[in-house]
mmCIF file of C-alpha atoms in Angstrom:
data_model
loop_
_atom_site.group_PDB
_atom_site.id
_atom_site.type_symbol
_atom_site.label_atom_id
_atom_site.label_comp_id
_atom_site.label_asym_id
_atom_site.label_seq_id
_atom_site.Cartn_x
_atom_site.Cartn_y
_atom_site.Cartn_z
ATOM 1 C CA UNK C 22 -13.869 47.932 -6.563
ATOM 2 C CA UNK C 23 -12.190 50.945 -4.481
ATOM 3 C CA UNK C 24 -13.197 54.490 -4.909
ATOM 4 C CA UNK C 25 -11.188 57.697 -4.288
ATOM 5 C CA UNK C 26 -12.990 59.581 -1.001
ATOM 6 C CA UNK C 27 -12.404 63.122 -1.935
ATOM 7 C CA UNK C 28 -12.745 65.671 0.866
ATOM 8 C CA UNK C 29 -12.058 69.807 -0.088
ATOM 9 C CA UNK C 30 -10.026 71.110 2.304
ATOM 10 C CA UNK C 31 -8.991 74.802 1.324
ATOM 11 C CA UNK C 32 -11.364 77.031 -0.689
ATOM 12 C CA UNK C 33 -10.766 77.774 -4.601
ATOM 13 C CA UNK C 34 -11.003 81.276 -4.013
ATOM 14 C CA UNK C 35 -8.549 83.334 -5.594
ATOM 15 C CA UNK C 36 -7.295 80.380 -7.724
ATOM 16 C CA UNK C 37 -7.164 80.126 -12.236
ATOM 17 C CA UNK C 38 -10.323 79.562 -13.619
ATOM 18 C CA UNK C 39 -9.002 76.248 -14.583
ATOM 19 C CA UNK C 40 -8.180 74.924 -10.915
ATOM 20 C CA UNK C 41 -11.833 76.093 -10.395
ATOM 21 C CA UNK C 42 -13.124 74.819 -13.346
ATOM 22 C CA UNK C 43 -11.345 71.045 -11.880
ATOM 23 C CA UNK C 44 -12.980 71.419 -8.254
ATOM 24 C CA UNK C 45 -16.470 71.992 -10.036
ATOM 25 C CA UNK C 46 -16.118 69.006 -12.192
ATOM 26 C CA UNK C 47 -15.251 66.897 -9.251
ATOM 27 C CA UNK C 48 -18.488 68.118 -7.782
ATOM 28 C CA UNK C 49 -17.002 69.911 -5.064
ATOM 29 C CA UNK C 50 -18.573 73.365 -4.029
ATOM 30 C CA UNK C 51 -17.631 74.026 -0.591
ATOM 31 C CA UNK C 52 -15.432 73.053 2.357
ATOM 32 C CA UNK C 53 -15.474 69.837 3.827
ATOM 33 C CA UNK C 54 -18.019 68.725 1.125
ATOM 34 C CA UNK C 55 -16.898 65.065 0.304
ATOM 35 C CA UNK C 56 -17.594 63.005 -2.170
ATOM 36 C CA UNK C 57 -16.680 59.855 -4.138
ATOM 37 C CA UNK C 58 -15.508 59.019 -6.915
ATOM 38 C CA UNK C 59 -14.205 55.067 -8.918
ATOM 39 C CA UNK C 60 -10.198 54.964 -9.219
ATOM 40 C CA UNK C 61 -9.642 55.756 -12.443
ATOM 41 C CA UNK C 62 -6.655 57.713 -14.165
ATOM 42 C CA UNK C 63 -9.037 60.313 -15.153
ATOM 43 C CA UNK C 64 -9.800 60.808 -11.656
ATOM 44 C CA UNK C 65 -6.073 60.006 -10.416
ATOM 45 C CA UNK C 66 -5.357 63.129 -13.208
ATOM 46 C CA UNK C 67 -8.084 65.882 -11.505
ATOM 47 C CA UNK C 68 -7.011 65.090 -8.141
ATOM 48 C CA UNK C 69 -3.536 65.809 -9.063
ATOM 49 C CA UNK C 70 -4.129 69.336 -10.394
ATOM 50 C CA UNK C 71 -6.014 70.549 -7.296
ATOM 51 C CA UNK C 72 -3.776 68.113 -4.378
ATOM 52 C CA UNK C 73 -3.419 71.074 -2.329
ATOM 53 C CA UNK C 74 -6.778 71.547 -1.746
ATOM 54 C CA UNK C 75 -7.946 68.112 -0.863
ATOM 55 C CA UNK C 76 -7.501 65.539 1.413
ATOM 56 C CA UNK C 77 -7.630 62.357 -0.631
ATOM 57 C CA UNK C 78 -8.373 58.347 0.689
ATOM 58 C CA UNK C 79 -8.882 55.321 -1.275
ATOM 59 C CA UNK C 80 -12.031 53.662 0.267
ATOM 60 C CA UNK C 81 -13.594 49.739 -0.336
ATOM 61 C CA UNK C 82 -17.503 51.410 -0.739
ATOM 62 C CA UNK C 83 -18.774 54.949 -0.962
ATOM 63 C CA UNK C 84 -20.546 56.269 1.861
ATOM 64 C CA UNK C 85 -24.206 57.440 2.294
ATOM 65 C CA UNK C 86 -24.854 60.725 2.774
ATOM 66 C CA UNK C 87 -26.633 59.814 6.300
ATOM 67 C CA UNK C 88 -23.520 57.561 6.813
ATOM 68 C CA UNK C 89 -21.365 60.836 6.437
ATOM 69 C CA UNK C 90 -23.498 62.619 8.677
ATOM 70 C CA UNK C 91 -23.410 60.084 11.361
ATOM 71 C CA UNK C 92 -19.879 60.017 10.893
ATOM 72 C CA UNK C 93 -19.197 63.632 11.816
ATOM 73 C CA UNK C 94 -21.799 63.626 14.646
ATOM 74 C CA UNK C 95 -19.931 63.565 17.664
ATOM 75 C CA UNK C 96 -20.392 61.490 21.322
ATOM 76 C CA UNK C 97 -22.446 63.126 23.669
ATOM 77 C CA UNK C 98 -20.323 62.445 26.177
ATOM 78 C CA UNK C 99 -23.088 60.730 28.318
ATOM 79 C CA UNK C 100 -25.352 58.060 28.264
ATOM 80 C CA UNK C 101 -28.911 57.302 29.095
ATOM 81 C CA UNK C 102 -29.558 54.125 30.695
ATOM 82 C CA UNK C 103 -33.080 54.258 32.063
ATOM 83 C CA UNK C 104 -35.490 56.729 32.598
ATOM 84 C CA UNK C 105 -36.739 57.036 36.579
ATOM 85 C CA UNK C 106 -40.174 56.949 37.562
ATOM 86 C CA UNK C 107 -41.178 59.841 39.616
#
């Protein structure tokens, strides 16, 4: 089964009350909040009346919410390979 990934990208400020009522339904509150949802036309519909606003990808599983974290972490840029005795 694949599932829509559905990332808000621009804030609903300012917008209808029925764009905003679309973005709450889809459970999204703030910026870069993501979450995920089953393909389904229902969904397919929603996503089209707010597809300015979000950055949509079809995905194979949805994604833990320590999975999302540790996908936004970035690399230190160094590595630790052994502590020294002193």
């Amino acid at each position: 089964m694949s599932y829509f990934r559905i990332t808000l990208m621009r804030s609903g400020i300012g917008l209808p009350k029925r764009t905003q009522g679309v973005l709450k339904a889809l459970g999204l509150r703030q910026r870069m909040k993501t979450v995920f949802y089953p393909v389904t036309p229902e969904v397919a519909g929603q996503i089209m009346k707010v597809k300015e606003l979000v950055a949509v990808q079809e995905v194979d599983k949805p994604l833990t919410k320590e999975e999302l974290k540790a996908e936004r972490r970035p690399d230190p840029g160094f590595y630790l390979e052994s502590a020294v005795l002193r």
